[in-house]
Short mmCIF file of C-alpha atoms in Angstrom, two decimals:
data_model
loop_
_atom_site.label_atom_id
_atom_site.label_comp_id
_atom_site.label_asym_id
_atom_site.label_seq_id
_atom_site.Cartn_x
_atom_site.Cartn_y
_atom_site.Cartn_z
CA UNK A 356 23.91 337.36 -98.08
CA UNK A 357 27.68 337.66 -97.25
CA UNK A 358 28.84 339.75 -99.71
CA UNK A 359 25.60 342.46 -100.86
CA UNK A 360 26.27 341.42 -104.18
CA UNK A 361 24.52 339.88 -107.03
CA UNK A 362 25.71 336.57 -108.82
CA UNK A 363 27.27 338.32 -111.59
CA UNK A 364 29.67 340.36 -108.99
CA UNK A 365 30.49 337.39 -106.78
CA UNK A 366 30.95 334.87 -109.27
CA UNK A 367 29.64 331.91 -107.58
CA UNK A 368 27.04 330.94 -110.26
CA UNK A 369 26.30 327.70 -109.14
CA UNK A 370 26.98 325.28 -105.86
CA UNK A 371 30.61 323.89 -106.18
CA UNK A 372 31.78 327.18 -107.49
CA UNK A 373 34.17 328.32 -104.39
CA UNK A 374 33.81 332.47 -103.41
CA UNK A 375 37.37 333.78 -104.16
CA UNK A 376 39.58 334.14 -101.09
CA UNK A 377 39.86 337.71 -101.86
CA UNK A 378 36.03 338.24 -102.12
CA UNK A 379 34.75 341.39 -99.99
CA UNK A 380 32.07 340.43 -96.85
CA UNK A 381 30.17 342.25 -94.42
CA UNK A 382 32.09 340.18 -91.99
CA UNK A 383 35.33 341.48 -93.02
CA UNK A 384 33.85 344.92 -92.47
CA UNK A 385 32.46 344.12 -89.34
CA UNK A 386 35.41 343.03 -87.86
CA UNK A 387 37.82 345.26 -89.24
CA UNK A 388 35.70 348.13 -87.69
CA UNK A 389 35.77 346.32 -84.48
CA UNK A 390 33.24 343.90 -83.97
CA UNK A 391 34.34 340.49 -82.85
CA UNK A 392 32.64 338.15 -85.45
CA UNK A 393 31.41 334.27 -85.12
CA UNK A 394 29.83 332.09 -87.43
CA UNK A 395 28.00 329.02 -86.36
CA UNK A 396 26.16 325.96 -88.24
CA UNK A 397 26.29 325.74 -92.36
CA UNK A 398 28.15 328.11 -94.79
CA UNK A 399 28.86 326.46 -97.88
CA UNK A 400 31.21 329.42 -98.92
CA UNK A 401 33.06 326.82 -100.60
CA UNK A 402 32.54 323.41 -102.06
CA UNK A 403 31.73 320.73 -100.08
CA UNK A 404 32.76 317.39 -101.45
CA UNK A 405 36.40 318.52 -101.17
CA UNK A 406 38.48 315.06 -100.42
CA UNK A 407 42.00 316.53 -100.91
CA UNK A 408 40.84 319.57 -98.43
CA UNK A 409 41.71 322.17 -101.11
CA UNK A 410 39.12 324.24 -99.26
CA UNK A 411 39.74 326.24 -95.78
CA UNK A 412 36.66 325.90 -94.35
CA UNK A 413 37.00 322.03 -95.53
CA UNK A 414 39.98 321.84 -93.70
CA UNK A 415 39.34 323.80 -90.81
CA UNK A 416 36.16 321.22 -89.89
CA UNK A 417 37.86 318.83 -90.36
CA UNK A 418 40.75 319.61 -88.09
CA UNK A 419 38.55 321.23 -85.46
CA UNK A 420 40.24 324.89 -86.13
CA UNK A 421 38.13 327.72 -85.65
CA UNK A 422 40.01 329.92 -88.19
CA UNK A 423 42.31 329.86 -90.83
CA UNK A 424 45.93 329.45 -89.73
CA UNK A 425 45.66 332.00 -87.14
CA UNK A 426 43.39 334.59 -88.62
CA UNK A 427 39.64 335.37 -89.61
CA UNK A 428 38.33 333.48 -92.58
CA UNK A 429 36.21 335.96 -94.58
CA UNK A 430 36.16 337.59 -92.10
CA UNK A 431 34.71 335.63 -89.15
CA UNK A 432 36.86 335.50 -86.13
CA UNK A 433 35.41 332.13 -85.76
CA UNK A 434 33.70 329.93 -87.48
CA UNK A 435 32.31 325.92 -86.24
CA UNK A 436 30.64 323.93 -89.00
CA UNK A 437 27.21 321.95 -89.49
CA UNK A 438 25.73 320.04 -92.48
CA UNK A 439 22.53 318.01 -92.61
CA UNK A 440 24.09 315.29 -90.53
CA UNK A 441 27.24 313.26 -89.72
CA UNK A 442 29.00 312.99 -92.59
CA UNK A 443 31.31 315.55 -94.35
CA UNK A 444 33.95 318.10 -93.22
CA UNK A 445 32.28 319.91 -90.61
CA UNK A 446 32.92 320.72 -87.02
CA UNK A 447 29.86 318.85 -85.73
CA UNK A 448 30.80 315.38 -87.16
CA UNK A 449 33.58 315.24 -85.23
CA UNK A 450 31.79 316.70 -82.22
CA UNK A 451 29.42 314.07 -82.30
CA UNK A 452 31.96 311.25 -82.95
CA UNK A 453 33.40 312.51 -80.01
CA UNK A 454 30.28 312.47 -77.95
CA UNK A 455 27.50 310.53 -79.25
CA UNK A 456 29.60 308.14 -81.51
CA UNK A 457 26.42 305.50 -81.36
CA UNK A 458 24.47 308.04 -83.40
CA UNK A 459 27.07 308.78 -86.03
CA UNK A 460 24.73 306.64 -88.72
CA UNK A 461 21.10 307.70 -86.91
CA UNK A 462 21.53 310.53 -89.59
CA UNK A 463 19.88 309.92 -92.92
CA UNK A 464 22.84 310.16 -95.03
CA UNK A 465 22.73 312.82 -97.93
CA UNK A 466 24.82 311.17 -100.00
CA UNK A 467 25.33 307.16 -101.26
CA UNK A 468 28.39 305.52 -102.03
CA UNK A 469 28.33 306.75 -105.68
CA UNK A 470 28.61 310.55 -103.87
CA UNK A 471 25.08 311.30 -105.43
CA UNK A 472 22.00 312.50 -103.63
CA UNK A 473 20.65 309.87 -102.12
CA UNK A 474 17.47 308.42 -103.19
CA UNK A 475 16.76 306.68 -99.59
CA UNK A 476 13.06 306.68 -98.53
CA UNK A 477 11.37 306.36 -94.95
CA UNK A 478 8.81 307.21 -92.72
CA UNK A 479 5.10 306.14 -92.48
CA UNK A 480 4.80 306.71 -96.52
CA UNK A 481 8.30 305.33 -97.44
CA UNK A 482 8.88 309.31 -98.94
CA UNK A 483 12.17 310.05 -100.05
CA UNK A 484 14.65 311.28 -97.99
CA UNK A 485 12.02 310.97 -94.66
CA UNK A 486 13.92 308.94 -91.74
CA UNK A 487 12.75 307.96 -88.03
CA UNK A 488 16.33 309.95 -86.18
CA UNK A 489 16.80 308.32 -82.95
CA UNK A 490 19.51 311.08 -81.59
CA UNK A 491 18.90 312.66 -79.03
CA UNK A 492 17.77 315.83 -79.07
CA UNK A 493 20.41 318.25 -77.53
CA UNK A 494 22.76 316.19 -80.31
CA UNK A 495 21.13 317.70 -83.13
CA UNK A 496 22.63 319.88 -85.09
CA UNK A 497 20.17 322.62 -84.14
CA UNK A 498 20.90 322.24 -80.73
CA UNK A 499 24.61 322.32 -81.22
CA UNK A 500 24.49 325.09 -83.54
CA UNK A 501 22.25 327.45 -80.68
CA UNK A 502 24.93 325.96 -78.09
CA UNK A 503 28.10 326.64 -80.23
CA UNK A 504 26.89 330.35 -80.34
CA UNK A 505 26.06 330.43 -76.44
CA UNK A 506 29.67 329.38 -75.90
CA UNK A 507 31.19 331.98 -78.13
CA UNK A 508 28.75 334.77 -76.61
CA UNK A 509 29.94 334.26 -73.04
CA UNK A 510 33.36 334.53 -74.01
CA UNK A 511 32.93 338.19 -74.47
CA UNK A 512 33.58 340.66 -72.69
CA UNK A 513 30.49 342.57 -71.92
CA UNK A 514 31.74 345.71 -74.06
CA UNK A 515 32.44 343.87 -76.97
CA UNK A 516 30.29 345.10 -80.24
CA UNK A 517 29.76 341.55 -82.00
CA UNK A 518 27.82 339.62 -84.81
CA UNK A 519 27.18 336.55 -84.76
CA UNK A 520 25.56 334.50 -87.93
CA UNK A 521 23.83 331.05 -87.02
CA UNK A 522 22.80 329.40 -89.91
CA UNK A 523 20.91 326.52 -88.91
CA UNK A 524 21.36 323.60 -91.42
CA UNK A 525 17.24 322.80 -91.03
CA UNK A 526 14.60 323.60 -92.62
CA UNK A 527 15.96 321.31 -95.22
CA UNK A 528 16.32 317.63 -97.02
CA UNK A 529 16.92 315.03 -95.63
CA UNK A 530 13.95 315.29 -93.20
CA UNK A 531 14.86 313.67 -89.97
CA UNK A 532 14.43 315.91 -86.44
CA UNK A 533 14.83 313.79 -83.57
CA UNK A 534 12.07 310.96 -83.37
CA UNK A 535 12.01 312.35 -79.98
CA UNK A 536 9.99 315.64 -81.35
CA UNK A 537 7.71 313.37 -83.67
CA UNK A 538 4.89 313.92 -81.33
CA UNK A 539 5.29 317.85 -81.68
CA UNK A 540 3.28 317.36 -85.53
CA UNK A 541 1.47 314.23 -86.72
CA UNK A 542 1.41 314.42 -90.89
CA UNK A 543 -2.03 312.41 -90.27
CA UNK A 544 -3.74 315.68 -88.84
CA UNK A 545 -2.28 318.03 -91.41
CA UNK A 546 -3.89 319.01 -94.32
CA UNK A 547 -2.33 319.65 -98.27
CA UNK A 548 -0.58 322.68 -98.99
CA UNK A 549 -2.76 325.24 -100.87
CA UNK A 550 0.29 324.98 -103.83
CA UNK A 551 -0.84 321.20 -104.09
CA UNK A 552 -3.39 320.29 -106.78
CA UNK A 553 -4.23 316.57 -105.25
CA UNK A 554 -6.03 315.73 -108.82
CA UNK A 555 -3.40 314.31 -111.04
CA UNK A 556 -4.54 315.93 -114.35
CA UNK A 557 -5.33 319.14 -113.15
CA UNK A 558 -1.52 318.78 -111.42
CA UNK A 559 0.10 317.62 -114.77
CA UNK A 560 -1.62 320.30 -116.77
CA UNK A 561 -0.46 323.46 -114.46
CA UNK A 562 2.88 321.49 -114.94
CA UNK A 563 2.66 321.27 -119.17
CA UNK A 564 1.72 325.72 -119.16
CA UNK A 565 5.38 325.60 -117.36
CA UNK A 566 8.69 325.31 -119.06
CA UNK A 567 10.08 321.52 -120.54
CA UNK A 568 12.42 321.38 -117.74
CA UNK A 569 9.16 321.16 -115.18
CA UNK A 570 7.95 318.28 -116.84
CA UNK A 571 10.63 316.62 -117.79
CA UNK A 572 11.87 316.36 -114.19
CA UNK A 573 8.10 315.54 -113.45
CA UNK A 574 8.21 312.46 -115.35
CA UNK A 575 11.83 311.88 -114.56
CA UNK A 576 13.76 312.08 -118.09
CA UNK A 577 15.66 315.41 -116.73
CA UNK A 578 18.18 315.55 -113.90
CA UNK A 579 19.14 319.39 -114.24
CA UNK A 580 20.77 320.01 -110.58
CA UNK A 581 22.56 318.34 -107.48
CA UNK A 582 19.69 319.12 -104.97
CA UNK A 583 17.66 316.41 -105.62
CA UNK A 584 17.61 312.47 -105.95
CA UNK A 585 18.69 311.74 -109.92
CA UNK A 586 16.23 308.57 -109.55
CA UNK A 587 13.09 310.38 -107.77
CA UNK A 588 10.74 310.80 -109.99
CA UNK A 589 8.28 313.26 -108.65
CA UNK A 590 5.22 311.81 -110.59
CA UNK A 591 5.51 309.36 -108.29
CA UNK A 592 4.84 311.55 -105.38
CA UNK A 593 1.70 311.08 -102.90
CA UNK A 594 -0.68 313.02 -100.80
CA UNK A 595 0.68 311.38 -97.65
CA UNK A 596 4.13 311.62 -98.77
CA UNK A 597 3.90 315.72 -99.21
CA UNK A 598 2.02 315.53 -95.68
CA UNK A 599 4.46 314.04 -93.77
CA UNK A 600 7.57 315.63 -95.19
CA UNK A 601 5.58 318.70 -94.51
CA UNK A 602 5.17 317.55 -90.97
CA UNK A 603 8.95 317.47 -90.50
CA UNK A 604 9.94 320.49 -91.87
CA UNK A 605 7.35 322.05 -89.19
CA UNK A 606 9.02 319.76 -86.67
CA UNK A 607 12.57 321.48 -87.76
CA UNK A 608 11.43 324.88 -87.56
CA UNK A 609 10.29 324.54 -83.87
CA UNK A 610 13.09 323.51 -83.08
CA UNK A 611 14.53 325.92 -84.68
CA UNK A 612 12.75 328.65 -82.68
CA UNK A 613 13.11 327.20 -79.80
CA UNK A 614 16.83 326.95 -80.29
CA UNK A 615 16.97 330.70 -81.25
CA UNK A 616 14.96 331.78 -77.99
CA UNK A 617 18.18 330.43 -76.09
CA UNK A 618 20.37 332.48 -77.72
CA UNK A 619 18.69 335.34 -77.61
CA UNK A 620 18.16 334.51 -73.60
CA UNK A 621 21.55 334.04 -73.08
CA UNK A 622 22.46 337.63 -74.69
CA UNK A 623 19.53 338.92 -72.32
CA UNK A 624 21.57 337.22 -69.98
CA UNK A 625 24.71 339.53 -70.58
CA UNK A 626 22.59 342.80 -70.67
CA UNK A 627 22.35 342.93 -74.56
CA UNK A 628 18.77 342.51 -75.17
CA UNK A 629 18.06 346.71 -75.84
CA UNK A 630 20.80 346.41 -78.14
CA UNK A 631 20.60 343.57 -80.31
CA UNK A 632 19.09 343.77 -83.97
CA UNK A 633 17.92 339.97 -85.29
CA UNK A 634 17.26 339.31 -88.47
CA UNK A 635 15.57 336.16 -89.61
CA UNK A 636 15.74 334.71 -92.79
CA UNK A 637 16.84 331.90 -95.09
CA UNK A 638 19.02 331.79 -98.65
CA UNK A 639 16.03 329.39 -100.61
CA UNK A 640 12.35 328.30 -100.14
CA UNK A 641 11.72 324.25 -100.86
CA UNK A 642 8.50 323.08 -102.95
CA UNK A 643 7.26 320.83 -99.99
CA UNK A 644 4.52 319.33 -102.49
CA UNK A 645 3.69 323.34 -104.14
CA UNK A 646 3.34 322.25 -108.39
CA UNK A 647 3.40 318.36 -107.67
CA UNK A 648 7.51 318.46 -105.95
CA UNK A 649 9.86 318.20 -103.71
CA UNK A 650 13.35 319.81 -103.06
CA UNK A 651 13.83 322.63 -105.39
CA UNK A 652 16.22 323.74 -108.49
CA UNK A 653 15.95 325.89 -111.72
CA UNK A 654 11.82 326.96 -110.85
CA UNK A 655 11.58 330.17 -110.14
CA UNK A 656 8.83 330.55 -108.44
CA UNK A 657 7.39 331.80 -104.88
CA UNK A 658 7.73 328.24 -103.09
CA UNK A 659 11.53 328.67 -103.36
CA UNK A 660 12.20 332.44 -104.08
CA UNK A 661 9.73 334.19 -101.74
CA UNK A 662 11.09 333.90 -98.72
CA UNK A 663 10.60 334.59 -94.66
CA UNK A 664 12.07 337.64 -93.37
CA UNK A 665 11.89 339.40 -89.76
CA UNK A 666 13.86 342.10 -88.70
CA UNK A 667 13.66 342.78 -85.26
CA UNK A 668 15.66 346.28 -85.12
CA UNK A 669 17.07 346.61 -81.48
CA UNK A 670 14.82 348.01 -78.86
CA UNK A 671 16.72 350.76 -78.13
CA UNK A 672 16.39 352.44 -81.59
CA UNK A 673 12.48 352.74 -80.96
CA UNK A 674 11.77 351.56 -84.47
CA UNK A 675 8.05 351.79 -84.66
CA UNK A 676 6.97 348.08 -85.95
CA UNK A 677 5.51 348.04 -89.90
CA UNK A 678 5.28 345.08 -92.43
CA UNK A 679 6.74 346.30 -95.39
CA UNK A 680 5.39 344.49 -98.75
CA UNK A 681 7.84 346.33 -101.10
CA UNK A 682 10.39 344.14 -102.67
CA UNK A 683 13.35 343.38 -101.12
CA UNK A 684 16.20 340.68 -101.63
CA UNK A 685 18.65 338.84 -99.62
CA UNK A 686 21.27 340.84 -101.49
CA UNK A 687 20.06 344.15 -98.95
CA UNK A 688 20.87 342.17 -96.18
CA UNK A 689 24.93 343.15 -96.13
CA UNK A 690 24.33 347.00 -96.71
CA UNK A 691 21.30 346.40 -93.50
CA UNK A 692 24.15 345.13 -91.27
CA UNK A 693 26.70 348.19 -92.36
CA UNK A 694 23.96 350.69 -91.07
CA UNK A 695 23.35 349.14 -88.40
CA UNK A 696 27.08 349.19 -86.87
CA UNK A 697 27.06 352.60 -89.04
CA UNK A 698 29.20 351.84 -91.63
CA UNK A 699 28.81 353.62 -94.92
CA UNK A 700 27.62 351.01 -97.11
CA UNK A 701 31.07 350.55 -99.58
CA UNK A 702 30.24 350.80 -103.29
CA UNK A 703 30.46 347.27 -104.15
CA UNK A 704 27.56 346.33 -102.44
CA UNK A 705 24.52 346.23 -104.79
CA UNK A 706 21.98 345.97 -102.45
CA UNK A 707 20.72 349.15 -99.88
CA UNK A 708 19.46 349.28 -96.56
CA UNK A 709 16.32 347.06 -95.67
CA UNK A 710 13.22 349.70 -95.15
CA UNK A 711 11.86 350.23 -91.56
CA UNK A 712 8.53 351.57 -93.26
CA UNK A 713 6.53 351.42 -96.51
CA UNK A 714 6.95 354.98 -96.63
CA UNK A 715 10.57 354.88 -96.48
CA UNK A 716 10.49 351.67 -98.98
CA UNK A 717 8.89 354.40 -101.31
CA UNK A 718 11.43 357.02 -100.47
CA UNK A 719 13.81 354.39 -101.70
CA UNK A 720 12.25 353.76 -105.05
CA UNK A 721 12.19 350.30 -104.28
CA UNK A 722 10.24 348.50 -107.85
CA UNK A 723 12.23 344.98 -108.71
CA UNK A 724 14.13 341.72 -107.16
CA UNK A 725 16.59 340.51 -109.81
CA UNK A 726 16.86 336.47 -109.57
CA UNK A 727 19.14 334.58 -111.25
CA UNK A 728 20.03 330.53 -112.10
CA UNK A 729 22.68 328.96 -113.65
CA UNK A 730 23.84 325.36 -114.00
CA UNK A 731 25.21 322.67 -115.32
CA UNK A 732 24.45 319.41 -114.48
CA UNK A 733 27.40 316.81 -115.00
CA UNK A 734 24.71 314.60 -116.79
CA UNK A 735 24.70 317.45 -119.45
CA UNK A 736 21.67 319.01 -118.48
CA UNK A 737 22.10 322.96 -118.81
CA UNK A 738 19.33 325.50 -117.54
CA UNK A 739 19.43 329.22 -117.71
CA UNK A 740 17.06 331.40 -116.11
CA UNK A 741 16.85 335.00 -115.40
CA UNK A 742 13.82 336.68 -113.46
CA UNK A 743 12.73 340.20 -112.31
CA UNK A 744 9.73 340.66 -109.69
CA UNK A 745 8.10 343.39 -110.32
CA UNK A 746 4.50 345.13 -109.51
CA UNK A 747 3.13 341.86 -108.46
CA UNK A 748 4.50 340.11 -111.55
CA UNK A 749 6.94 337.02 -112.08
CA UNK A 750 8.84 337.37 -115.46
CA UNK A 751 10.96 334.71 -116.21
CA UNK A 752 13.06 333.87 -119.01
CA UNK A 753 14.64 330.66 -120.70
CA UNK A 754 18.39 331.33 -122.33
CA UNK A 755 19.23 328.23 -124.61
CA UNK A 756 20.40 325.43 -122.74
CA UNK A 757 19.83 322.16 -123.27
CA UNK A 758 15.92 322.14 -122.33
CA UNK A 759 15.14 325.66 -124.03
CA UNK A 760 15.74 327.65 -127.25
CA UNK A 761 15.88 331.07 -125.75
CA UNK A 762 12.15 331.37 -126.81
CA UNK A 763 10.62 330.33 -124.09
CA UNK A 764 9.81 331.48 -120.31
CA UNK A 765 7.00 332.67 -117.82
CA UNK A 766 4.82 335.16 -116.32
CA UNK A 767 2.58 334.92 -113.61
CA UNK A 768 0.21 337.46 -112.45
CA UNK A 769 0.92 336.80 -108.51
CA UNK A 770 -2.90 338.82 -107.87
CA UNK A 771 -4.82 336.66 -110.09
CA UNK A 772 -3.06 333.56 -109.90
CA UNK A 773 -0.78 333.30 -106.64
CA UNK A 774 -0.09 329.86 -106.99
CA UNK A 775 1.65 330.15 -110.58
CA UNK A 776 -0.87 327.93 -112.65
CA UNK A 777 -1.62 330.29 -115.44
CA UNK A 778 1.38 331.26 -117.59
CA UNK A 779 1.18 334.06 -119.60
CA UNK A 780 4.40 334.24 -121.18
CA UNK A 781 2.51 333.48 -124.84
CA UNK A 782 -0.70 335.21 -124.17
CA UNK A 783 -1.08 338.48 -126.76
CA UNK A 784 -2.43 340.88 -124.43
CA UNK A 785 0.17 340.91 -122.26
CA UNK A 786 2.93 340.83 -124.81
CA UNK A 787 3.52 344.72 -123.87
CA UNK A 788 3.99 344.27 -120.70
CA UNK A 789 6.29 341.07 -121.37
CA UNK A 790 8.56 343.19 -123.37
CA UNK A 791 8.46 346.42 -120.58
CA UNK A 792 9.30 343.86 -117.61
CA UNK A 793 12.54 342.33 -119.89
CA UNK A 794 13.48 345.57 -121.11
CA UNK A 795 13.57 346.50 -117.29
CA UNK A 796 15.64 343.14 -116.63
CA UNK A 797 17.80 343.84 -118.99
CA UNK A 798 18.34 347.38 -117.83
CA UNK A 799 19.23 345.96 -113.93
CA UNK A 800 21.27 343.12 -114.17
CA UNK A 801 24.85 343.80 -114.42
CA UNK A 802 26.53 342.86 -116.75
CA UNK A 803 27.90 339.36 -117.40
CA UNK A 804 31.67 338.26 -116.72
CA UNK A 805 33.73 337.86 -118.94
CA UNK A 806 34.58 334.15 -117.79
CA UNK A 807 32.84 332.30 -115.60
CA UNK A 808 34.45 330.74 -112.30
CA UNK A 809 35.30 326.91 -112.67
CA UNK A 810 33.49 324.55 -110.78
CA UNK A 811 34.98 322.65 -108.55
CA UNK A 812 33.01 320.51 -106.95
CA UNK A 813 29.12 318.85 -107.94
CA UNK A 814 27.90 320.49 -104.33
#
């Protein structure tokens, strides 16, 4: 999203991997053409379980700084912090210490004492990382990222070009909005996701036409990445569990919009409205109960890869509104922004301008969305997969790791089976296409580095 750029360009193959300091951004173009530049709420540009502070943006939460020493930090002007609650080296920790230090351990805390995910469990159906928030609402972190961003706005002078990225910590584990907004959704009324098979063997055997690594998180021998609890086993999930985490994450998105609508009412506020282009998004789905899960990590797909996105182009460029089904991928987000200021998009960049239009989405050419996963797990665990999305198929496959020989993967036909049930990775008649839709992987990834970046950090 920041830099246009595929994993392989970047580097930053996995979470704890920091983005070199000398990384390009869209920010840094931004604001060296001008544009004052603020970033509000989570980043994660850099690890985040950094206790010596070897990290700016570690350091500059903690501290309270808005920038690095002075100057922008890739290339935000300013920058004010947020994680899923309380704890760690962010600016809103220290805001709320400041201001609501009774609620400092309302939070559910992501982390236990070992500095693993924690494995706490709440709410009505004791699910796992559900807790009853008693914080008050306008000390949420969604609140405080929307008001962070209000604050920087108005210091502005009315002539100032600007962009401004909030990146609201929710929708997201743990799951605790205010109890406050409980009433908003009641889990009771809600009914399963459609990605839910409620009947335990047809669930497990959807789950056994997947990869090992699906069931063998499923039955809790495999702990292959940081985002979930290493002692959850998600066989032990239940149909009131997925409702009411489900329930929360729809409590966290209204607040989310809600928070949104005053920022964009405070730019109406300045005159900006005709002028403002908003783009709406998120960097990862979560399974909320889709295959039998929670959380997410090496599964690739829809539930965590196929994702929300809104452009609202400014009013004043009379952009005739479309819904445009061609494939697109967070990586065209930078190169969207750099036509929008109208900035030549710079080489590096691998993605291209968003399409206003199916027509000019097939102007483009526009066939594939490269995915990519890589980690390692510091319980050994290693899982490789590379995807391409393509002509309403999901091809997926396994390198060896330490769940797969390299033999192995998936492919879903997203028309006749949209909820990824029926792999066809083995089945004879479609071993052509198979072998067209890797060939055409192969053909649009770039090419692997040399030497990976070290990790630094689990998270």
């Amino acid at each position: 999203m920041l830099t246009g750029q595929h994993v392989r360009n970047h580097g930053v193959w996995m979470n704890g991997v920091p983005l070199p300091a000398d990384a390009p951004t869209v920010a840094g173009l931004l604001n060296d053409a001008g544009y004052r530049t603020g970033l509000f709420g989570k980043a994660h540009f850099e690890p985040f379980l950094d206790p010596f502070l070897r990290f700016p943006e570690n350091r500059m939460g903690v501290t309270g700084a808005t920038d690095e020493d002075g100057r922008p930090h890739r290339g935000f002007e300013r920058m004010e912090f947020a994680g899923h609650g309380s704890a760690g080296p962010f600016h809103f920790g220290g805001w709320l210490r400041a201001n609501h230090p009774e609620h400092m351990a309302s939070f559910f805390p992501a982390l236990d004492a070992t500095l693993e995910v924690s494995s706490g469990r709440g709410g009505d159906t004791d699910a796992p990382q559900v807790r009853f928030n008693n914080v008050p609402r306008e000390a949420y972190h969604t609140d405080w990222v929307a008001d962070r961003a209000i604050g920087w706005l108005d210091s502005l002078a009315a002539d100032d070009d600007w962009f401004c990225w909030l990146s609201f910590p929710d929708p997201h584990h743990p799951w605790d909005p205010p109890t406050s907004e409980q009433h908003r959704v009641s889990w009771r009324d809600l009914d399963l996701p459609d990605g839910y098979l409620e009947d335990r063997s047809d669930r497990e055997a959807a789950i056994d036409a997947k990869g090992a690594h699906w069931r063998r998180w499923y039955d809790g021998s495999l702990v292959s990445n940081y985002e979930a609890p290493a002692s959850w086993v998600p066989a032990t999930l239940t149909p009131d569990q997925v409702r009411e985490v489900n329930a929360m994450a729809h409590i966290e998105n209204e607040l989310i919009d809600e928070a949104l609508g005053k920022v964009l009412a405070a730019a109406a506020a300045r005159g900006w409205a005709d002028d403002i282009d908003v783009v709406f998004t998120t960097d990862h789905g979560e399974f909320q109960g889709d295959h039998g899960f929670l959380f997410k990590g090496p599964y690739h797909v829809d539930s965590l890869m196929r994702l929300p996105l809104v452009w609202r182009p400014a009013p004043s460029a009379g952009t005739v509104p479309s819904v445009v089904a061609d494939p697109v991928g967070l990586v065209d987000l930078a190169p969207t922004f750099c036509q929008i200021a109208g900035l030549p998009v710079p080489d590096w960049m691998d993605g291209e301008p968003l399409p206003t239009s199916p027509a000019v989405a097939a102007a483009q050419g526009r066939q594939r969305v490269l995915t990519e996963w890589d980690s390692v797990h510091s319980g050994g665990a290693e899982v490789h997969l590379q995807t391409l999305t393509r002509d309403g198929m999901v091809c997926t496959r396994y390198e060896p790791g330490t769940c797969h020989d390299g033999t192995e993967g998936e492919l879903w036909d997203l028309a006749e089976d949209p909820f990824q049930r029926v792999n066809l990775w083995d089945d004879p008649s479609r071993r052509p296409l198979r072998d067209d839709l890797l060939a055409d992987l192969d053909d649009h990834l770039p090419a692997r580095p040399g030497e990976r970046l070290a990790v630094q950090s689990p998270v």
